[in-house]
Amino acid sequence: AQSVAQPEDQVNVAEGNPLTVKCTYSVSGNPYLFWYVQYPNRGLQFLLKYITGDNLVKGSYGFEAEFNKSQTSFHLKKPSALVSDSALYFCAVRDTEADRGSTLGRLYFGRGTQLTVWP
Amino acid sequence: NAGVTQTPKFQVLKTGQSMTLQCAQDMNHNSMYWYRQDPGMGLRLIYYSASEGTTDKGEVPNGYNVSRLNKREFSLRLESAAPSQTSVYFCASSALQGKGNTIYFGEGSWLTVV
């Protein structure tokens, strides 16, 4: 079964410090991995995704994520946090095995991590 | 750049009333989705439409119906609203279903059932 875990409900960092939002996953085959950000009263915005290739993926707004197959993780990182990065972050996974013989290839979301960057 | 547009933004319903959430995308995407978001539960798939003319149930379809009106539009209907359907609803679309295709979301519809 496919699943995503975001072990931290909240992450607090000071502006200018590096930030990490953690994500681990469980799939049968190889994963497609996504990060989304949600600002208050808004929809989810796509940040970045890992499909194949380089384990370090760069995305919007200076964010990057590192795919680690042995640890089944896809942590979101940014070298220097901004107050404007404060938002709810969602990790999501799709199982490549689910694309075989299936018409869905469902995207599974974690419960979200609230990031607060204080001045 | 409209992307995915959904209406209404906010709605209050009484138990037993019906309503339809409208969604349209202008990205020429084939696949469309309806999700609900509840605190601490992430997003859960209600229904999806892999392509025009097809619809299928997701994780939590009970109490909902959908219509893929054409390639652009995908509506979600609550026939008899219940307090348990108080939630934030998101419409989304992707070029194709599955694989590495990115899903793009609308701004959400906040629904309260009293």
PDB file of C-alpha atoms in Angstrom:
ATOM      1  CA  ALA A   1       0.000   0.000   0.000  1.00  0.00           C
ATOM      2  CA  GLN A   2       1.099   3.520  -0.698  1.00  0.00           C
ATOM      3  CA  SER A   3       1.473   6.057   2.073  1.00  0.00           C
ATOM      4  CA  VAL A   4       3.212   9.277   2.964  1.00  0.00           C
ATOM      5  CA  ALA A   5       4.331  10.435   6.398  1.00  0.00           C
ATOM      6  CA  GLN A   6       5.200  13.935   7.422  1.00  0.00           C
ATOM      7  CA  PRO A   7       6.468  13.331  10.959  1.00  0.00           C
ATOM      8  CA  GLU A   8       6.338  16.951  12.080  1.00  0.00           C
ATOM      9  CA  ASP A   9       3.055  18.814  12.337  1.00  0.00           C
ATOM     10  CA  GLN A  10       4.942  22.073  12.836  1.00  0.00           C
ATOM     11  CA  VAL A  11       8.391  23.391  12.015  1.00  0.00           C
ATOM     12  CA  ASN A  12       9.619  26.713  13.361  1.00  0.00           C
ATOM     13  CA  VAL A  13      12.757  28.422  12.088  1.00  0.00           C
ATOM     14  CA  ALA A  14      14.285  31.873  12.264  1.00  0.00           C
ATOM     15  CA  GLU A  15      14.507  33.950   9.124  1.00  0.00           C
ATOM     16  CA  GLY A  16      17.838  33.434   7.409  1.00  0.00           C
ATOM     17  CA  ASN A  17      18.345  29.954   8.839  1.00  0.00           C
ATOM     18  CA  PRO A  18      18.137  26.806   6.736  1.00  0.00           C
ATOM     19  CA  LEU A  19      14.862  24.894   6.854  1.00  0.00           C
ATOM     20  CA  THR A  20      13.962  21.250   6.384  1.00  0.00           C
ATOM     21  CA  VAL A  21      10.482  19.768   6.123  1.00  0.00           C
ATOM     22  CA  LYS A  22      10.578  15.996   6.357  1.00  0.00           C
ATOM     23  CA  CYS A  23       8.740  13.424   4.267  1.00  0.00           C
ATOM     24  CA  THR A  24       8.983   9.658   4.124  1.00  0.00           C
ATOM     25  CA  TYR A  25       7.009   7.372   1.852  1.00  0.00           C
ATOM     26  CA  SER A  26       6.043   3.778   1.272  1.00  0.00           C
ATOM     27  CA  VAL A  27       5.307   2.362  -2.183  1.00  0.00           C
ATOM     28  CA  SER A  28       5.430  -1.003  -3.922  1.00  0.00           C
ATOM     29  CA  GLY A  29       7.398   0.127  -6.932  1.00  0.00           C
ATOM     30  CA  ASN A  30       9.372   3.269  -7.608  1.00  0.00           C
ATOM     31  CA  PRO A  31       7.922   6.561  -6.470  1.00  0.00           C
ATOM     32  CA  TYR A  32       6.971   9.758  -8.138  1.00  0.00           C
ATOM     33  CA  LEU A  33       7.284  12.396  -5.395  1.00  0.00           C
ATOM     34  CA  PHE A  34       5.798  15.876  -5.163  1.00  0.00           C
ATOM     35  CA  TRP A  35       5.857  18.867  -2.842  1.00  0.00           C
ATOM     36  CA  TYR A  36       3.060  21.417  -2.660  1.00  0.00           C
ATOM     37  CA  VAL A  37       2.662  24.598  -0.610  1.00  0.00           C
ATOM     38  CA  GLN A  38      -0.604  26.061   0.649  1.00  0.00           C
ATOM     39  CA  TYR A  39      -0.922  29.642   1.864  1.00  0.00           C
ATOM     40  CA  PRO A  40      -3.873  30.577   4.110  1.00  0.00           C
ATOM     41  CA  ASN A  41      -7.228  30.344   2.365  1.00  0.00           C
ATOM     42  CA  ARG A  42      -5.597  29.418  -0.931  1.00  0.00           C
ATOM     43  CA  GLY A  43      -5.231  26.333  -3.073  1.00  0.00           C
ATOM     44  CA  LEU A  44      -2.189  24.086  -3.250  1.00  0.00           C
ATOM     45  CA  GLN A  45       0.677  25.337  -5.374  1.00  0.00           C
ATOM     46  CA  PHE A  46       3.121  22.933  -6.990  1.00  0.00           C
ATOM     47  CA  LEU A  47       6.716  23.383  -5.797  1.00  0.00           C
ATOM     48  CA  LEU A  48       8.722  20.528  -7.279  1.00  0.00           C
ATOM     49  CA  LYS A  49       8.722  16.856  -8.153  1.00  0.00           C
ATOM     50  CA  TYR A  50      11.019  13.890  -8.483  1.00  0.00           C
ATOM     51  CA  ILE A  51      10.421  11.517 -11.355  1.00  0.00           C
ATOM     52  CA  THR A  52      13.809  10.025 -12.129  1.00  0.00           C
ATOM     53  CA  GLY A  53      17.446  11.040 -12.506  1.00  0.00           C
ATOM     54  CA  ASP A  54      19.294  13.436 -10.220  1.00  0.00           C
ATOM     55  CA  ASN A  55      18.373  12.882  -6.590  1.00  0.00           C
ATOM     56  CA  LEU A  56      18.485  16.624  -5.867  1.00  0.00           C
ATOM     57  CA  VAL A  57      15.508  18.418  -7.358  1.00  0.00           C
ATOM     58  CA  LYS A  58      15.257  22.189  -7.519  1.00  0.00           C
ATOM     59  CA  GLY A  59      11.900  23.928  -7.528  1.00  0.00           C
ATOM     60  CA  SER A  60      10.113  27.220  -7.129  1.00  0.00           C
ATOM     61  CA  TYR A  61      10.982  29.985  -4.638  1.00  0.00           C
ATOM     62  CA  GLY A  62      14.457  28.578  -3.920  1.00  0.00           C
ATOM     63  CA  PHE A  63      13.223  25.264  -2.550  1.00  0.00           C
ATOM     64  CA  GLU A  64      14.902  21.968  -3.264  1.00  0.00           C
ATOM     65  CA  ALA A  65      14.326  18.374  -2.209  1.00  0.00           C
ATOM     66  CA  GLU A  66      16.566  15.362  -1.992  1.00  0.00           C
ATOM     67  CA  PHE A  67      15.346  11.906  -2.938  1.00  0.00           C
ATOM     68  CA  ASN A  68      16.921   9.194  -0.805  1.00  0.00           C
ATOM     69  CA  LYS A  69      15.837   5.755  -1.933  1.00  0.00           C
ATOM     70  CA  SER A  70      17.537   3.814   0.859  1.00  0.00           C
ATOM     71  CA  GLN A  71      15.829   5.925   3.506  1.00  0.00           C
ATOM     72  CA  THR A  72      12.599   6.268   1.483  1.00  0.00           C
ATOM     73  CA  SER A  73      12.674  10.001   2.113  1.00  0.00           C
ATOM     74  CA  PHE A  74      12.086  13.169   0.140  1.00  0.00           C
ATOM     75  CA  HIS A  75      12.855  16.054   2.484  1.00  0.00           C
ATOM     76  CA  LEU A  76      12.158  19.614   1.409  1.00  0.00           C
ATOM     77  CA  LYS A  77      14.938  22.124   2.048  1.00  0.00           C
ATOM     78  CA  LYS A  78      15.814  25.756   1.639  1.00  0.00           C
ATOM     79  CA  PRO A  79      19.202  27.276   2.517  1.00  0.00           C
ATOM     80  CA  SER A  80      17.832  30.544   3.910  1.00  0.00           C
ATOM     81  CA  ALA A  81      14.241  30.828   5.123  1.00  0.00           C
ATOM     82  CA  LEU A  82      12.045  33.867   4.567  1.00  0.00           C
ATOM     83  CA  VAL A  83       9.077  35.004   6.638  1.00  0.00           C
ATOM     84  CA  SER A  84       7.024  34.723   3.447  1.00  0.00           C
ATOM     85  CA  ASP A  85       7.789  30.960   3.350  1.00  0.00           C
ATOM     86  CA  SER A  86       5.421  30.496   6.282  1.00  0.00           C
ATOM     87  CA  ALA A  87       2.702  28.158   4.988  1.00  0.00           C
ATOM     88  CA  LEU A  88       1.401  24.598   5.047  1.00  0.00           C
ATOM     89  CA  TYR A  89       3.516  22.126   3.086  1.00  0.00           C
ATOM     90  CA  PHE A  90       2.314  18.833   1.657  1.00  0.00           C
ATOM     91  CA  CYS A  91       4.334  15.914   0.414  1.00  0.00           C
ATOM     92  CA  ALA A  92       2.659  13.512  -2.032  1.00  0.00           C
ATOM     93  CA  VAL A  93       3.617  10.230  -3.666  1.00  0.00           C
ATOM     94  CA  ARG A  94       2.410   8.241  -6.630  1.00  0.00           C
ATOM     95  CA  ASP A  95       3.454   4.605  -7.034  1.00  0.00           C
ATOM     96  CA  THR A  96       4.767   3.661 -10.481  1.00  0.00           C
ATOM     97  CA  GLU A  97       3.453   0.155  -9.914  1.00  0.00           C
ATOM     98  CA  ALA A  98      -0.032   1.592  -9.571  1.00  0.00           C
ATOM     99  CA  ASP A  99       0.156   2.784 -13.151  1.00  0.00           C
ATOM    100  CA  ARG A 100       0.270  -0.761 -14.452  1.00  0.00           C
ATOM    101  CA  GLY A 101      -3.142  -2.166 -15.107  1.00  0.00           C
ATOM    102  CA  SER A 102      -4.718   0.722 -13.269  1.00  0.00           C
ATOM    103  CA  THR A 103      -6.419   3.781 -14.617  1.00  0.00           C
ATOM    104  CA  LEU A 104      -5.687   5.927 -11.585  1.00  0.00           C
ATOM    105  CA  GLY A 105      -2.106   6.081 -10.366  1.00  0.00           C
ATOM    106  CA  ARG A 106      -3.507   7.845  -7.360  1.00  0.00           C
ATOM    107  CA  LEU A 107      -1.571  10.635  -5.665  1.00  0.00           C
ATOM    108  CA  TYR A 108      -1.339  10.102  -1.888  1.00  0.00           C
ATOM    109  CA  PHE A 109      -0.866  13.161   0.315  1.00  0.00           C
ATOM    110  CA  GLY A 110       0.710  13.501   3.723  1.00  0.00           C
ATOM    111  CA  ARG A 111      -1.146  15.334   6.462  1.00  0.00           C
ATOM    112  CA  GLY A 112       0.872  18.500   6.003  1.00  0.00           C
ATOM    113  CA  THR A 113       3.529  20.387   7.965  1.00  0.00           C
ATOM    114  CA  GLN A 114       2.932  23.936   9.123  1.00  0.00           C
ATOM    115  CA  LEU A 115       6.106  25.956   8.600  1.00  0.00           C
ATOM    116  CA  THR A 116       6.501  29.167  10.575  1.00  0.00           C
ATOM    117  CA  VAL A 117       9.447  31.444   9.903  1.00  0.00           C
ATOM    118  CA  TRP A 118       9.854  34.121  12.520  1.00  0.00           C
ATOM    119  CA  PRO A 119      11.686  37.402  11.966  1.00  0.00           C
TER     120      PRO A 119
ATOM    121  CA  ASN B   1      -3.372  32.685 -16.225  1.00  0.00           C
ATOM    122  CA  ALA B   2      -6.672  31.380 -14.837  1.00  0.00           C
ATOM    123  CA  GLY B   3      -5.642  27.707 -14.518  1.00  0.00           C
ATOM    124  CA  VAL B   4      -8.294  25.923 -12.466  1.00  0.00           C
ATOM    125  CA  THR B   5     -11.298  28.009 -11.470  1.00  0.00           C
ATOM    126  CA  GLN B   6     -13.926  26.839  -9.017  1.00  0.00           C
ATOM    127  CA  THR B   7     -17.104  28.397  -7.674  1.00  0.00           C
ATOM    128  CA  PRO B   8     -18.463  29.296  -5.235  1.00  0.00           C
ATOM    129  CA  LYS B   9     -15.631  30.282  -2.907  1.00  0.00           C
ATOM    130  CA  PHE B  10     -17.803  30.090   0.213  1.00  0.00           C
ATOM    131  CA  GLN B  11     -21.151  28.434   0.850  1.00  0.00           C
ATOM    132  CA  VAL B  12     -23.295  27.700   3.883  1.00  0.00           C
ATOM    133  CA  LEU B  13     -25.895  24.966   3.519  1.00  0.00           C
ATOM    134  CA  LYS B  14     -28.544  23.560   5.776  1.00  0.00           C
ATOM    135  CA  THR B  15     -28.611  19.824   6.367  1.00  0.00           C
ATOM    136  CA  GLY B  16     -30.493  18.132   3.548  1.00  0.00           C
ATOM    137  CA  GLN B  17     -29.994  20.885   0.990  1.00  0.00           C
ATOM    138  CA  SER B  18     -28.315  20.197  -2.308  1.00  0.00           C
ATOM    139  CA  MET B  19     -25.710  22.153  -4.188  1.00  0.00           C
ATOM    140  CA  THR B  20     -23.231  21.885  -7.033  1.00  0.00           C
ATOM    141  CA  LEU B  21     -19.622  23.015  -7.019  1.00  0.00           C
ATOM    142  CA  GLN B  22     -18.461  24.123 -10.428  1.00  0.00           C
ATOM    143  CA  CYS B  23     -14.962  23.725 -11.808  1.00  0.00           C
ATOM    144  CA  ALA B  24     -13.337  24.683 -15.073  1.00  0.00           C
ATOM    145  CA  GLN B  25      -9.764  24.491 -16.335  1.00  0.00           C
ATOM    146  CA  ASP B  26      -8.234  26.286 -19.279  1.00  0.00           C
ATOM    147  CA  MET B  27      -5.030  24.238 -19.603  1.00  0.00           C
ATOM    148  CA  ASN B  28      -6.462  21.693 -22.049  1.00  0.00           C
ATOM    149  CA  HIS B  29      -5.939  18.974 -19.450  1.00  0.00           C
ATOM    150  CA  ASN B  30      -7.474  15.556 -19.891  1.00  0.00           C
ATOM    151  CA  SER B  31      -7.795  14.531 -16.243  1.00  0.00           C
ATOM    152  CA  MET B  32      -9.730  16.297 -13.507  1.00  0.00           C
ATOM    153  CA  TYR B  33     -10.225  15.616  -9.818  1.00  0.00           C
ATOM    154  CA  TRP B  34     -12.191  16.609  -6.749  1.00  0.00           C
ATOM    155  CA  TYR B  35     -10.499  16.492  -3.351  1.00  0.00           C
ATOM    156  CA  ARG B  36     -11.607  17.419   0.117  1.00  0.00           C
ATOM    157  CA  GLN B  37      -9.318  18.792   2.797  1.00  0.00           C
ATOM    158  CA  ASP B  38      -9.995  18.321   6.479  1.00  0.00           C
ATOM    159  CA  PRO B  39      -7.752  19.409   9.373  1.00  0.00           C
ATOM    160  CA  GLY B  40      -4.998  16.906  10.100  1.00  0.00           C
ATOM    161  CA  MET B  41      -6.067  14.585   7.293  1.00  0.00           C
ATOM    162  CA  GLY B  42      -4.365  15.986   4.245  1.00  0.00           C
ATOM    163  CA  LEU B  43      -6.258  15.728   0.975  1.00  0.00           C
ATOM    164  CA  ARG B  44      -8.555  12.885   0.112  1.00  0.00           C
ATOM    165  CA  LEU B  45      -9.769  12.083  -3.386  1.00  0.00           C
ATOM    166  CA  ILE B  46     -13.545  12.123  -3.831  1.00  0.00           C
ATOM    167  CA  TYR B  47     -13.960  11.488  -7.560  1.00  0.00           C
ATOM    168  CA  TYR B  48     -11.833  11.795 -10.633  1.00  0.00           C
ATOM    169  CA  SER B  49     -12.241  11.875 -14.382  1.00  0.00           C
ATOM    170  CA  ALA B  50      -9.362  10.395 -16.340  1.00  0.00           C
ATOM    171  CA  SER B  51     -10.673  11.836 -19.584  1.00  0.00           C
ATOM    172  CA  GLU B  52     -13.769  13.424 -21.035  1.00  0.00           C
ATOM    173  CA  GLY B  53     -16.667  11.021 -20.764  1.00  0.00           C
ATOM    174  CA  THR B  54     -15.337   8.974 -17.842  1.00  0.00           C
ATOM    175  CA  THR B  55     -15.666   9.342 -14.084  1.00  0.00           C
ATOM    176  CA  ASP B  56     -14.599   7.065 -11.231  1.00  0.00           C
ATOM    177  CA  LYS B  57     -14.786   6.942  -7.469  1.00  0.00           C
ATOM    178  CA  GLY B  58     -11.874   7.922  -5.291  1.00  0.00           C
ATOM    179  CA  GLU B  59     -11.290   7.296  -1.598  1.00  0.00           C
ATOM    180  CA  VAL B  60     -14.366   9.045  -0.164  1.00  0.00           C
ATOM    181  CA  PRO B  61     -17.165   9.145  -2.777  1.00  0.00           C
ATOM    182  CA  ASN B  62     -20.185   8.558  -0.542  1.00  0.00           C
ATOM    183  CA  GLY B  63     -22.664  11.426  -0.590  1.00  0.00           C
ATOM    184  CA  TYR B  64     -21.292  12.958  -3.774  1.00  0.00           C
ATOM    185  CA  ASN B  65     -21.882  12.772  -7.494  1.00  0.00           C
ATOM    186  CA  VAL B  66     -19.902  14.242 -10.354  1.00  0.00           C
ATOM    187  CA  SER B  67     -20.383  15.225 -13.964  1.00  0.00           C
ATOM    188  CA  ARG B  68     -17.683  15.713 -16.561  1.00  0.00           C
ATOM    189  CA  LEU B  69     -19.624  18.154 -18.688  1.00  0.00           C
ATOM    190  CA  ASN B  70     -16.928  18.540 -21.318  1.00  0.00           C
ATOM    191  CA  LYS B  71     -13.147  18.595 -21.417  1.00  0.00           C
ATOM    192  CA  ARG B  72     -12.988  21.854 -19.484  1.00  0.00           C
ATOM    193  CA  GLU B  73     -15.642  21.379 -16.801  1.00  0.00           C
ATOM    194  CA  PHE B  74     -16.060  18.934 -13.911  1.00  0.00           C
ATOM    195  CA  SER B  75     -18.784  19.545 -11.334  1.00  0.00           C
ATOM    196  CA  LEU B  76     -19.326  18.044  -7.884  1.00  0.00           C
ATOM    197  CA  ARG B  77     -22.835  17.672  -6.500  1.00  0.00           C
ATOM    198  CA  LEU B  78     -23.998  17.150  -2.951  1.00  0.00           C
ATOM    199  CA  GLU B  79     -27.523  15.749  -3.193  1.00  0.00           C
ATOM    200  CA  SER B  80     -28.406  15.940   0.501  1.00  0.00           C
ATOM    201  CA  ALA B  81     -25.786  17.790   2.488  1.00  0.00           C
ATOM    202  CA  ALA B  82     -24.696  16.488   5.894  1.00  0.00           C
ATOM    203  CA  PRO B  83     -22.589  18.183   8.595  1.00  0.00           C
ATOM    204  CA  SER B  84     -19.845  15.612   7.902  1.00  0.00           C
ATOM    205  CA  GLN B  85     -19.449  17.217   4.480  1.00  0.00           C
ATOM    206  CA  THR B  86     -18.289  20.479   6.025  1.00  0.00           C
ATOM    207  CA  SER B  87     -14.875  20.806   4.451  1.00  0.00           C
ATOM    208  CA  VAL B  88     -12.727  22.632   1.958  1.00  0.00           C
ATOM    209  CA  TYR B  89     -13.134  21.278  -1.559  1.00  0.00           C
ATOM    210  CA  PHE B  90     -10.483  21.497  -4.226  1.00  0.00           C
ATOM    211  CA  CYS B  91     -10.844  20.879  -7.901  1.00  0.00           C
ATOM    212  CA  ALA B  92      -7.679  19.927  -9.748  1.00  0.00           C
ATOM    213  CA  SER B  93      -6.482  18.881 -13.177  1.00  0.00           C
ATOM    214  CA  SER B  94      -3.530  17.269 -14.892  1.00  0.00           C
ATOM    215  CA  ALA B  95      -2.506  16.786 -18.490  1.00  0.00           C
ATOM    216  CA  LEU B  96      -2.776  13.041 -18.152  1.00  0.00           C
ATOM    217  CA  GLN B  97      -3.552  10.710 -15.309  1.00  0.00           C
ATOM    218  CA  GLY B  98      -0.842   9.022 -13.330  1.00  0.00           C
ATOM    219  CA  LYS B  99       2.903   8.730 -13.905  1.00  0.00           C
ATOM    220  CA  GLY B 100       4.847  11.954 -13.415  1.00  0.00           C
ATOM    221  CA  ASN B 101       2.023  14.263 -14.363  1.00  0.00           C
ATOM    222  CA  THR B 102       1.655  17.239 -12.046  1.00  0.00           C
ATOM    223  CA  ILE B 103      -1.766  17.974 -10.593  1.00  0.00           C
ATOM    224  CA  TYR B 104      -2.743  21.650 -10.480  1.00  0.00           C
ATOM    225  CA  PHE B 105      -5.267  22.883  -7.955  1.00  0.00           C
ATOM    226  CA  GLY B 106      -7.962  25.511  -7.834  1.00  0.00           C
ATOM    227  CA  GLU B 107      -8.293  28.019  -5.003  1.00  0.00           C
ATOM    228  CA  GLY B 108     -10.784  25.986  -3.018  1.00  0.00           C
ATOM    229  CA  SER B 109     -14.426  26.140  -1.960  1.00  0.00           C
ATOM    230  CA  TRP B 110     -15.207  26.452   1.735  1.00  0.00           C
ATOM    231  CA  LEU B 111     -18.430  24.609   2.518  1.00  0.00           C
ATOM    232  CA  THR B 112     -20.200  24.641   5.856  1.00  0.00           C
ATOM    233  CA  VAL B 113     -23.224  22.432   6.491  1.00  0.00           C
ATOM    234  CA  VAL B 114     -25.291  23.419   9.531  1.00  0.00           C
TER     235      VAL B 114
END
